[in-house]
Amino acid sequence: MTTDDGRTRFHWFLPTGGDARYLSASVHGAGIGGASGPPAVPVGARPASLAYLTQLAQAADGLGYDGVLTPTGAHCEDAWIVTAALIAATRRLRFLVAFRPGLVSPVLAAQMAATFQRLSDGRLLLNVVTGGSDAEQRGYGDVLDHDQRYERAGEFLDIVRDAWSGDPFDYAGKYHEVRGGHLRQPPDPTPRVYFGGSSEPALEAAAKHADTYLTWGEPVPLVAEKIERVRKRAAELGREIRFGLRIHVLSRDTPEQAWSAANQLIAGLDDETVAAGQRRLRSLESEGQRRMLALHGGDRSRLLVAPNLWAGIGLVRGGAGTALVGSHEEVAARIGEYREAGIQEFVLSGYPHLEEAYTFAECVRPLL
């Protein structure tokens, strides 16, 4: 495992499903849950071209972000291929590559990670995603249910770490069997493993396997309660792990400017679009998604769920659906509260991602 220096880390997000100035039915994450057909192209949309993703990655590299999260799923480009294409275009930026353990052999995944580490000079981080939609998983040929996927992920990570040891090994589990496994060139350093999820199986798997546990942007007391549960379970296993928050940010010089920008972001979402998005998101088996939806219930009058914590993005976007909205000083203060609750890493994003990466780095980060 890579050395943990204990400092707070700030990561950004690569919108490999496309970027935009305004939220619409085709925003990144809208395909989560089995939406079919080609997405409509909203006004102000930016396709996830290699040129744009390179521009964004180089900006994040130059602005001092520790890494960039690249998502996984049917709604976006493949994370391994995209990030591999960006290695040579960046200098120090790390790549937090999301992948689904049920869709690739664990020994092959260990080899892919080792190759990536060598080619990038040790800049790989791994985000394990079990999948929150049975329908989407079946579309990939995976027929396991929610709880079984977490059980299988545990076996997968056991095998990956066995392979990373560099020693020959055998493994016989419920979902995987390996005979004579051997990774001749283990990664150096060993990539850190990031793991998220809010269900009981997810918390158990994170306590056992994660180097960093990720949670979405709920109000601080809910995040603190979840951190304590995972920390306690990890301690019972003799482990210490870090904690990270996945959230959007929208800061401006004044609160009024920030809230005006937030309202403009969702101005194009009519009631029919919101209702359709909510129906789709409620069909998912993800406990984390259920908790996101419960914050506002699809009601536009309930989008302010805590001081400066706005759930408007979750009206249509799957996954992380909340944003810190306010003046630069207010957003910095709220981040400070999450830090006091135990958050050590922040995976941030904003629309459009290129411009908001600059705004946070230049106006909020110095206040921290």
Tab-separated table of N, CA and C in Angstrom, residues 188-330:
chain	number	residue	atom	x	y	z
A	188	ASP	N	4.556	-1.335	-8.009
A	188	ASP	CA	5.341	-0.651	-6.976
A	188	ASP	C	5.249	0.854	-7.232
A	189	PRO	N	4.531	1.595	-6.361
A	189	PRO	CA	3.889	1.129	-5.136
A	189	PRO	C	2.564	0.436	-5.413
A	190	THR	N	2.067	-0.297	-4.415
A	190	THR	CA	0.761	-0.925	-4.526
A	190	THR	C	-0.318	0.152	-4.569
A	191	PRO	N	-1.233	0.103	-5.531
A	191	PRO	CA	-2.271	1.144	-5.609
A	191	PRO	C	-3.180	1.135	-4.382
A	192	ARG	N	-3.579	2.330	-3.970
A	192	ARG	CA	-4.581	2.437	-2.909
A	192	ARG	C	-5.945	2.047	-3.464
A	193	VAL	N	-6.739	1.367	-2.635
A	193	VAL	CA	-8.077	0.909	-3.036
A	193	VAL	C	-9.127	1.805	-2.387
A	194	TYR	N	-9.985	2.393	-3.218
A	194	TYR	CA	-11.108	3.213	-2.761
A	194	TYR	C	-12.393	2.401	-2.912
A	195	PHE	N	-13.268	2.519	-1.937
A	195	PHE	CA	-14.464	1.676	-1.917
A	195	PHE	C	-15.612	2.493	-1.335
A	196	GLY	N	-16.783	2.449	-1.978
A	196	GLY	CA	-17.937	3.175	-1.496
A	196	GLY	C	-19.131	2.265	-1.292
A	197	GLY	N	-20.228	2.849	-0.835
A	197	GLY	CA	-21.461	2.109	-0.599
A	197	GLY	C	-22.008	2.374	0.785
A	198	SER	N	-23.333	2.323	0.910
A	198	SER	CA	-23.981	2.643	2.183
A	198	SER	C	-24.729	1.483	2.800
A	199	SER	N	-24.876	0.377	2.088
A	199	SER	CA	-25.580	-0.782	2.635
A	199	SER	C	-24.695	-1.518	3.629
A	200	GLU	N	-25.286	-2.406	4.397
A	200	GLU	CA	-24.507	-3.183	5.357
A	200	GLU	C	-23.411	-4.004	4.676
A	201	PRO	N	-23.712	-4.731	3.580
A	201	PRO	CA	-22.625	-5.455	2.896
A	201	PRO	C	-21.517	-4.532	2.406
A	202	ALA	N	-21.884	-3.313	1.984
A	202	ALA	CA	-20.872	-2.368	1.509
A	202	ALA	C	-19.974	-1.910	2.643
A	203	LEU	N	-20.556	-1.611	3.787
A	203	LEU	CA	-19.758	-1.159	4.923
A	203	LEU	C	-18.818	-2.256	5.406
A	204	GLU	N	-19.293	-3.489	5.405
A	204	GLU	CA	-18.448	-4.614	5.811
A	204	GLU	C	-17.278	-4.784	4.843
A	205	ALA	N	-17.570	-4.720	3.552
A	205	ALA	CA	-16.514	-4.887	2.549
A	205	ALA	C	-15.500	-3.747	2.644
A	206	ALA	N	-15.983	-2.527	2.862
A	206	ALA	CA	-15.076	-1.382	2.967
A	206	ALA	C	-14.168	-1.517	4.176
A	207	ALA	N	-14.736	-1.929	5.310
A	207	ALA	CA	-13.930	-2.079	6.524
A	207	ALA	C	-12.811	-3.094	6.332
A	208	LYS	N	-13.071	-4.111	5.537
A	208	LYS	CA	-12.098	-5.181	5.350
A	208	LYS	C	-11.081	-4.875	4.259
A	209	HIS	N	-11.509	-4.171	3.204
A	209	HIS	CA	-10.663	-4.079	2.013
A	209	HIS	C	-10.206	-2.673	1.636
A	210	ALA	N	-10.920	-1.626	2.051
A	210	ALA	CA	-10.629	-0.286	1.546
A	210	ALA	C	-9.410	0.333	2.216
A	211	ASP	N	-8.644	1.080	1.439
A	211	ASP	CA	-7.655	1.999	2.004
A	211	ASP	C	-8.315	3.351	2.261
A	212	THR	N	-9.275	3.706	1.396
A	212	THR	CA	-10.078	4.911	1.580
A	212	THR	C	-11.539	4.568	1.327
A	213	TYR	N	-12.398	4.896	2.294
A	213	TYR	CA	-13.840	4.695	2.138
A	213	TYR	C	-14.458	5.991	1.633
A	214	LEU	N	-15.227	5.913	0.534
A	214	LEU	CA	-15.869	7.069	-0.064
A	214	LEU	C	-17.359	7.089	0.232
A	215	THR	N	-17.883	8.273	0.539
A	215	THR	CA	-19.315	8.440	0.714
A	215	THR	C	-19.765	9.675	-0.040
A	216	TRP	N	-21.043	9.699	-0.422
A	216	TRP	CA	-21.578	10.863	-1.114
A	216	TRP	C	-21.913	11.972	-0.122
A	217	GLY	N	-22.198	13.162	-0.648
A	217	GLY	CA	-22.333	14.368	0.161
A	217	GLY	C	-23.648	14.509	0.895
A	218	GLU	N	-23.828	13.780	1.961
A	218	GLU	CA	-24.961	13.935	2.846
A	218	GLU	C	-24.639	15.019	3.889
A	219	PRO	N	-25.644	15.482	4.652
A	219	PRO	CA	-25.351	16.413	5.745
A	219	PRO	C	-24.280	15.866	6.682
A	220	VAL	N	-23.505	16.755	7.283
A	220	VAL	CA	-22.351	16.364	8.087
A	220	VAL	C	-22.683	15.311	9.154
A	221	PRO	N	-23.782	15.441	9.930
A	221	PRO	CA	-24.053	14.420	10.950
A	221	PRO	C	-24.231	13.017	10.372
A	222	LEU	N	-24.859	12.910	9.198
A	222	LEU	CA	-25.040	11.597	8.579
A	222	LEU	C	-23.708	11.033	8.098
A	223	VAL	N	-22.865	11.889	7.544
A	223	VAL	CA	-21.534	11.456	7.113
A	223	VAL	C	-20.708	11.015	8.311
A	224	ALA	N	-20.755	11.771	9.401
A	224	ALA	CA	-19.982	11.431	10.600
A	224	ALA	C	-20.424	10.098	11.175
A	225	GLU	N	-21.737	9.850	11.147
A	225	GLU	CA	-22.249	8.575	11.677
A	225	GLU	C	-21.757	7.400	10.840
A	226	LYS	N	-21.732	7.578	9.524
A	226	LYS	CA	-21.269	6.512	8.641
A	226	LYS	C	-19.768	6.272	8.817
A	227	ILE	N	-19.007	7.351	8.942
A	227	ILE	CA	-17.567	7.231	9.177
A	227	ILE	C	-17.301	6.422	10.437
A	228	GLU	N	-18.029	6.733	11.505
A	228	GLU	CA	-17.814	6.041	12.771
A	228	GLU	C	-18.110	4.554	12.660
A	229	ARG	N	-19.158	4.201	11.916
A	229	ARG	CA	-19.496	2.786	11.734
A	229	ARG	C	-18.393	2.047	10.997
A	230	VAL	N	-17.890	2.639	9.915
A	230	VAL	CA	-16.844	1.974	9.139
A	230	VAL	C	-15.538	1.935	9.924
A	231	ARG	N	-15.198	3.036	10.605
A	231	ARG	CA	-13.970	3.070	11.396
A	231	ARG	C	-13.986	1.991	12.485
A	232	LYS	N	-15.120	1.837	13.162
A	232	LYS	CA	-15.233	0.843	14.227
A	232	LYS	C	-15.072	-0.564	13.682
A	233	ARG	N	-15.704	-0.845	12.551
A	233	ARG	CA	-15.600	-2.186	11.970
A	233	ARG	C	-14.184	-2.464	11.479
A	234	ALA	N	-13.537	-1.446	10.905
A	234	ALA	CA	-12.161	-1.632	10.456
A	234	ALA	C	-11.239	-1.883	11.642
A	235	ALA	N	-11.444	-1.153	12.748
A	235	ALA	CA	-10.610	-1.327	13.933
A	235	ALA	C	-10.748	-2.727	14.501
A	236	GLU	N	-11.933	-3.289	14.423
A	236	GLU	CA	-12.140	-4.657	14.899
A	236	GLU	C	-11.351	-5.671	14.083
A	237	LEU	N	-11.029	-5.269	12.846
A	237	LEU	CA	-10.222	-6.125	11.970
A	237	LEU	C	-8.743	-5.741	12.022
A	238	GLY	N	-8.398	-4.819	12.917
A	238	GLY	CA	-7.012	-4.388	13.047
A	238	GLY	C	-6.558	-3.471	11.935
A	239	ARG	N	-7.487	-2.723	11.333
A	239	ARG	CA	-7.151	-1.868	10.202
A	239	ARG	C	-7.467	-0.410	10.505
A	240	GLU	N	-6.732	0.504	9.872
A	240	GLU	CA	-7.030	1.930	9.868
A	240	GLU	C	-7.180	2.375	8.420
A	241	ILE	N	-8.260	3.096	8.132
A	241	ILE	CA	-8.481	3.547	6.760
A	241	ILE	C	-8.773	5.031	6.738
A	242	ARG	N	-8.661	5.626	5.553
A	242	ARG	CA	-8.991	7.023	5.359
A	242	ARG	C	-10.436	7.144	4.884
A	243	PHE	N	-10.962	8.378	4.911
A	243	PHE	CA	-12.343	8.607	4.516
A	243	PHE	C	-12.403	9.754	3.524
A	244	GLY	N	-13.230	9.573	2.485
A	244	GLY	CA	-13.346	10.574	1.436
A	244	GLY	C	-14.794	10.930	1.146
A	245	LEU	N	-14.999	12.118	0.591
A	245	LEU	CA	-16.324	12.632	0.262
A	245	LEU	C	-16.397	12.934	-1.224
A	246	ARG	N	-17.426	12.407	-1.876
A	246	ARG	CA	-17.685	12.693	-3.293
A	246	ARG	C	-18.826	13.706	-3.373
A	247	ILE	N	-18.527	14.921	-3.855
A	247	ILE	CA	-19.506	16.002	-3.832
A	247	ILE	C	-19.185	17.020	-4.918
A	248	HIS	N	-20.202	17.776	-5.350
A	248	HIS	CA	-20.015	18.862	-6.307
A	248	HIS	C	-19.787	20.168	-5.553
A	249	VAL	N	-19.212	21.147	-6.233
A	249	VAL	CA	-18.993	22.466	-5.639
A	249	VAL	C	-19.416	23.549	-6.626
A	250	LEU	N	-19.980	24.626	-6.080
A	250	LEU	CA	-20.352	25.779	-6.892
A	250	LEU	C	-20.169	27.016	-6.019
A	251	SER	N	-19.055	27.692	-6.168
A	251	SER	CA	-18.769	28.873	-5.345
A	251	SER	C	-18.569	30.086	-6.233
A	252	ARG	N	-18.954	31.242	-5.667
A	252	ARG	CA	-18.800	32.509	-6.373
A	252	ARG	C	-18.336	33.571	-5.376
A	253	ASP	N	-18.101	34.780	-5.850
A	253	ASP	CA	-17.623	35.851	-4.974
A	253	ASP	C	-18.635	36.187	-3.889
A	254	THR	N	-19.924	36.063	-4.209
A	254	THR	CA	-20.963	36.348	-3.217
A	254	THR	C	-21.951	35.187	-3.176
A	255	PRO	N	-22.680	35.011	-2.045
A	255	PRO	CA	-23.715	33.974	-1.982
A	255	PRO	C	-24.779	34.160	-3.058
A	256	GLU	N	-25.164	35.406	-3.312
A	256	GLU	CA	-26.211	35.676	-4.296
A	256	GLU	C	-25.792	35.201	-5.690
A	257	GLN	N	-24.542	35.431	-6.045
A	257	GLN	CA	-24.062	34.970	-7.346
A	257	GLN	C	-24.050	33.451	-7.426
A	258	ALA	N	-23.686	32.795	-6.328
A	258	ALA	CA	-23.622	31.334	-6.317
A	258	ALA	C	-25.008	30.725	-6.473
A	259	TRP	N	-25.990	31.239	-5.729
A	259	TRP	CA	-27.335	30.668	-5.811
A	259	TRP	C	-27.999	30.982	-7.144
A	260	SER	N	-27.679	32.107	-7.717
A	260	SER	CA	-28.182	32.410	-9.052
A	260	SER	C	-27.641	31.406	-10.066
A	261	ALA	N	-26.353	31.075	-9.945
A	261	ALA	CA	-25.748	30.096	-10.844
A	261	ALA	C	-26.338	28.710	-10.631
A	262	ALA	N	-26.620	28.344	-9.370
A	262	ALA	CA	-27.219	27.045	-9.082
A	262	ALA	C	-28.606	26.944	-9.700
A	263	ASN	N	-29.412	27.987	-9.537
A	263	ASN	CA	-30.752	27.971	-10.112
A	263	ASN	C	-30.710	27.930	-11.630
A	264	GLN	N	-29.725	28.614	-12.216
A	264	GLN	CA	-29.580	28.592	-13.666
A	264	GLN	C	-29.193	27.200	-14.155
A	265	LEU	N	-28.437	26.482	-13.338
A	265	LEU	CA	-27.979	25.145	-13.712
A	265	LEU	C	-29.143	24.199	-13.975
A	266	ILE	N	-30.230	24.343	-13.220
A	266	ILE	CA	-31.373	23.432	-13.369
A	266	ILE	C	-32.581	24.112	-13.993
A	267	ALA	N	-32.389	25.313	-14.524
A	267	ALA	CA	-33.513	26.076	-15.071
A	267	ALA	C	-34.185	25.352	-16.239
A	268	GLY	N	-33.441	24.532	-16.958
A	268	GLY	CA	-34.000	23.850	-18.117
A	268	GLY	C	-34.689	22.535	-17.801
A	269	LEU	N	-34.757	22.166	-16.527
A	269	LEU	CA	-35.397	20.905	-16.140
A	269	LEU	C	-36.879	21.145	-15.868
A	270	ASP	N	-37.750	20.690	-16.769
A	270	ASP	CA	-39.179	20.832	-16.506
A	270	ASP	C	-39.648	19.706	-15.583
A	271	ASP	N	-40.885	19.801	-15.121
A	271	ASP	CA	-41.403	18.839	-14.151
A	271	ASP	C	-41.431	17.426	-14.713
A	272	GLU	N	-41.723	17.284	-15.976
A	272	GLU	CA	-41.777	15.957	-16.595
A	272	GLU	C	-40.394	15.306	-16.603
A	273	THR	N	-39.374	16.099	-16.919
A	273	THR	CA	-38.007	15.574	-16.940
A	273	THR	C	-37.571	15.144	-15.551
A	274	VAL	N	-37.888	15.970	-14.546
A	274	VAL	CA	-37.530	15.638	-13.167
A	274	VAL	C	-38.253	14.373	-12.722
A	275	ALA	N	-39.552	14.267	-13.018
A	275	ALA	CA	-40.324	13.102	-12.607
A	275	ALA	C	-39.776	11.829	-13.244
A	276	ALA	N	-39.399	11.918	-14.524
A	276	ALA	CA	-38.837	10.753	-15.205
A	276	ALA	C	-37.505	10.367	-14.592
A	277	GLY	N	-36.680	11.372	-14.266
A	277	GLY	CA	-35.394	11.092	-13.639
A	277	GLY	C	-35.560	10.451	-12.277
A	278	GLN	N	-36.503	10.932	-11.507
A	278	GLN	CA	-36.732	10.363	-10.182
A	278	GLN	C	-37.238	8.930	-10.264
A	279	ARG	N	-38.121	8.646	-11.200
A	279	ARG	CA	-38.600	7.260	-11.371
A	279	ARG	C	-37.449	6.332	-11.717
A	280	ARG	N	-36.593	6.778	-12.590
A	280	ARG	CA	-35.459	5.944	-12.997
A	280	ARG	C	-34.518	5.691	-11.822
A	281	LEU	N	-34.205	6.738	-11.075
A	281	LEU	CA	-33.263	6.593	-9.972
A	281	LEU	C	-33.848	5.757	-8.838
A	282	ARG	N	-35.163	5.811	-8.653
A	282	ARG	CA	-35.789	5.016	-7.596
A	282	ARG	C	-35.845	3.535	-7.936
A	283	SER	N	-35.605	3.213	-9.192
A	283	SER	CA	-35.607	1.802	-9.591
A	283	SER	C	-34.293	1.099	-9.254
A	284	LEU	N	-33.288	1.852	-8.828
A	284	LEU	CA	-31.978	1.279	-8.542
A	284	LEU	C	-31.984	0.577	-7.191
A	285	GLU	N	-31.088	-0.396	-7.062
A	285	GLU	CA	-30.974	-1.150	-5.814
A	285	GLU	C	-29.965	-0.532	-4.846
A	286	SER	N	-29.320	0.540	-5.234
A	286	SER	CA	-28.266	1.168	-4.444
A	286	SER	C	-28.833	1.835	-3.189
A	287	GLU	N	-28.301	1.476	-2.027
A	287	GLU	CA	-28.693	2.128	-0.779
A	287	GLU	C	-28.210	3.574	-0.758
A	288	GLY	N	-27.023	3.831	-1.295
A	288	GLY	CA	-26.529	5.189	-1.373
A	288	GLY	C	-27.437	6.067	-2.215
A	289	GLN	N	-27.929	5.525	-3.346
A	289	GLN	CA	-28.851	6.294	-4.170
A	289	GLN	C	-30.160	6.550	-3.440
A	290	ARG	N	-30.642	5.576	-2.681
A	290	ARG	CA	-31.867	5.765	-1.897
A	290	ARG	C	-31.680	6.904	-0.901
A	291	ARG	N	-30.534	6.958	-0.258
A	291	ARG	CA	-30.268	8.012	0.713
A	291	ARG	C	-30.171	9.379	0.040
A	292	MET	N	-29.578	9.431	-1.164
A	292	MET	CA	-29.534	10.684	-1.899
A	292	MET	C	-30.946	11.185	-2.208
A	293	LEU	N	-31.793	10.294	-2.694
A	293	LEU	CA	-33.156	10.673	-3.069
A	293	LEU	C	-33.982	11.092	-1.864
A	294	ALA	N	-33.740	10.459	-0.731
A	294	ALA	CA	-34.505	10.760	0.478
A	294	ALA	C	-34.234	12.165	0.992
A	295	LEU	N	-33.126	12.779	0.583
A	295	LEU	CA	-32.799	14.116	1.052
A	295	LEU	C	-33.815	15.153	0.586
A	296	HIS	N	-34.393	14.917	-0.614
A	296	HIS	CA	-35.287	15.931	-1.192
A	296	HIS	C	-36.581	15.373	-1.743
A	297	GLY	N	-36.621	14.052	-2.016
A	297	GLY	CA	-37.836	13.442	-2.522
A	297	GLY	C	-38.295	13.959	-3.867
A	298	GLY	N	-37.399	14.576	-4.635
A	298	GLY	CA	-37.782	15.107	-5.934
A	298	GLY	C	-38.548	16.410	-5.860
A	299	ASP	N	-38.608	17.010	-4.679
A	299	ASP	CA	-39.358	18.244	-4.442
A	299	ASP	C	-38.422	19.442	-4.570
A	300	ARG	N	-38.689	20.327	-5.518
A	300	ARG	CA	-37.836	21.490	-5.732
A	300	ARG	C	-37.782	22.418	-4.519
A	301	SER	N	-38.798	22.378	-3.659
A	301	SER	CA	-38.825	23.248	-2.496
A	301	SER	C	-37.993	22.703	-1.342
A	302	ARG	N	-37.417	21.499	-1.498
A	302	ARG	CA	-36.647	20.857	-0.425
A	302	ARG	C	-35.187	20.642	-0.813
A	303	LEU	N	-34.687	21.400	-1.743
A	303	LEU	CA	-33.351	21.134	-2.276
A	303	LEU	C	-32.234	21.605	-1.362
A	304	LEU	N	-32.495	22.539	-0.461
A	304	LEU	CA	-31.481	22.954	0.511
A	304	LEU	C	-31.595	22.017	1.711
A	305	VAL	N	-30.694	21.034	1.791
A	305	VAL	CA	-30.837	19.957	2.775
A	305	VAL	C	-29.978	20.168	4.012
A	306	ALA	N	-29.098	21.150	3.989
A	306	ALA	CA	-28.251	21.535	5.124
A	306	ALA	C	-27.616	22.864	4.723
A	307	PRO	N	-26.993	23.591	5.664
A	307	PRO	CA	-26.360	24.857	5.281
A	307	PRO	C	-25.435	24.717	4.081
A	308	ASN	N	-25.777	25.432	2.999
A	308	ASN	CA	-24.985	25.441	1.753
A	308	ASN	C	-24.934	24.094	1.049
A	309	LEU	N	-25.709	23.106	1.483
A	309	LEU	CA	-25.730	21.797	0.829
A	309	LEU	C	-27.016	21.685	0.009
A	310	TRP	N	-26.846	21.680	-1.300
A	310	TRP	CA	-27.945	21.775	-2.258
A	310	TRP	C	-28.068	20.476	-3.050
A	311	ALA	N	-29.294	19.961	-3.163
A	311	ALA	CA	-29.521	18.669	-3.808
A	311	ALA	C	-30.103	18.785	-5.207
A	312	GLY	N	-30.014	19.959	-5.820
A	312	GLY	CA	-30.606	20.148	-7.136
A	312	GLY	C	-30.034	19.242	-8.208
A	313	ILE	N	-28.746	18.934	-8.112
A	313	ILE	CA	-28.123	18.076	-9.119
A	313	ILE	C	-28.740	16.680	-9.100
A	314	GLY	N	-29.156	16.223	-7.920
A	314	GLY	CA	-29.749	14.896	-7.783
A	314	GLY	C	-31.157	14.777	-8.318
A	315	LEU	N	-31.721	15.861	-8.849
A	315	LEU	CA	-33.040	15.753	-9.478
A	315	LEU	C	-32.999	14.835	-10.694
A	316	VAL	N	-31.875	14.833	-11.406
A	316	VAL	CA	-31.762	13.996	-12.603
A	316	VAL	C	-30.479	13.180	-12.649
A	317	ARG	N	-29.463	13.593	-11.902
A	317	ARG	CA	-28.178	12.911	-12.004
A	317	ARG	C	-28.113	11.723	-11.069
A	318	GLY	N	-27.682	10.587	-11.579
A	318	GLY	CA	-27.452	9.433	-10.734
A	318	GLY	C	-26.153	9.565	-9.973
A	319	GLY	N	-26.048	8.864	-8.844
A	319	GLY	CA	-24.831	8.917	-8.039
A	319	GLY	C	-24.809	10.149	-7.160
A	320	ALA	N	-23.643	10.776	-7.057
A	320	ALA	CA	-23.497	11.967	-6.220
A	320	ALA	C	-24.443	13.050	-6.707
A	321	GLY	N	-25.355	13.489	-5.831
A	321	GLY	CA	-26.385	14.422	-6.257
A	321	GLY	C	-26.437	15.722	-5.493
A	322	THR	N	-25.446	15.992	-4.651
A	322	THR	CA	-25.456	17.216	-3.844
A	322	THR	C	-24.239	18.077	-4.167
A	323	ALA	N	-24.397	19.369	-3.902
A	323	ALA	CA	-23.320	20.333	-4.149
A	323	ALA	C	-23.223	21.298	-2.982
A	324	LEU	N	-22.007	21.736	-2.694
A	324	LEU	CA	-21.795	22.836	-1.762
A	324	LEU	C	-21.900	24.126	-2.554
A	325	VAL	N	-22.878	24.957	-2.202
A	325	VAL	CA	-23.167	26.178	-2.946
A	325	VAL	C	-23.056	27.375	-2.010
A	326	GLY	N	-22.348	28.407	-2.440
A	326	GLY	CA	-22.244	29.619	-1.635
A	326	GLY	C	-21.040	30.438	-2.034
A	327	SER	N	-20.713	31.416	-1.231
A	327	SER	CA	-19.498	32.185	-1.463
A	327	SER	C	-18.289	31.276	-1.263
A	328	HIS	N	-17.141	31.725	-1.740
A	328	HIS	CA	-15.926	30.935	-1.571
A	328	HIS	C	-15.677	30.661	-0.083
A	329	GLU	N	-15.925	31.658	0.749
A	329	GLU	CA	-15.707	31.498	2.194
A	329	GLU	C	-16.687	30.498	2.798
A	330	GLU	N	-17.938	30.517	2.337
A	330	GLU	CA	-18.925	29.577	2.864
A	330	GLU	C	-18.596	28.139	2.467
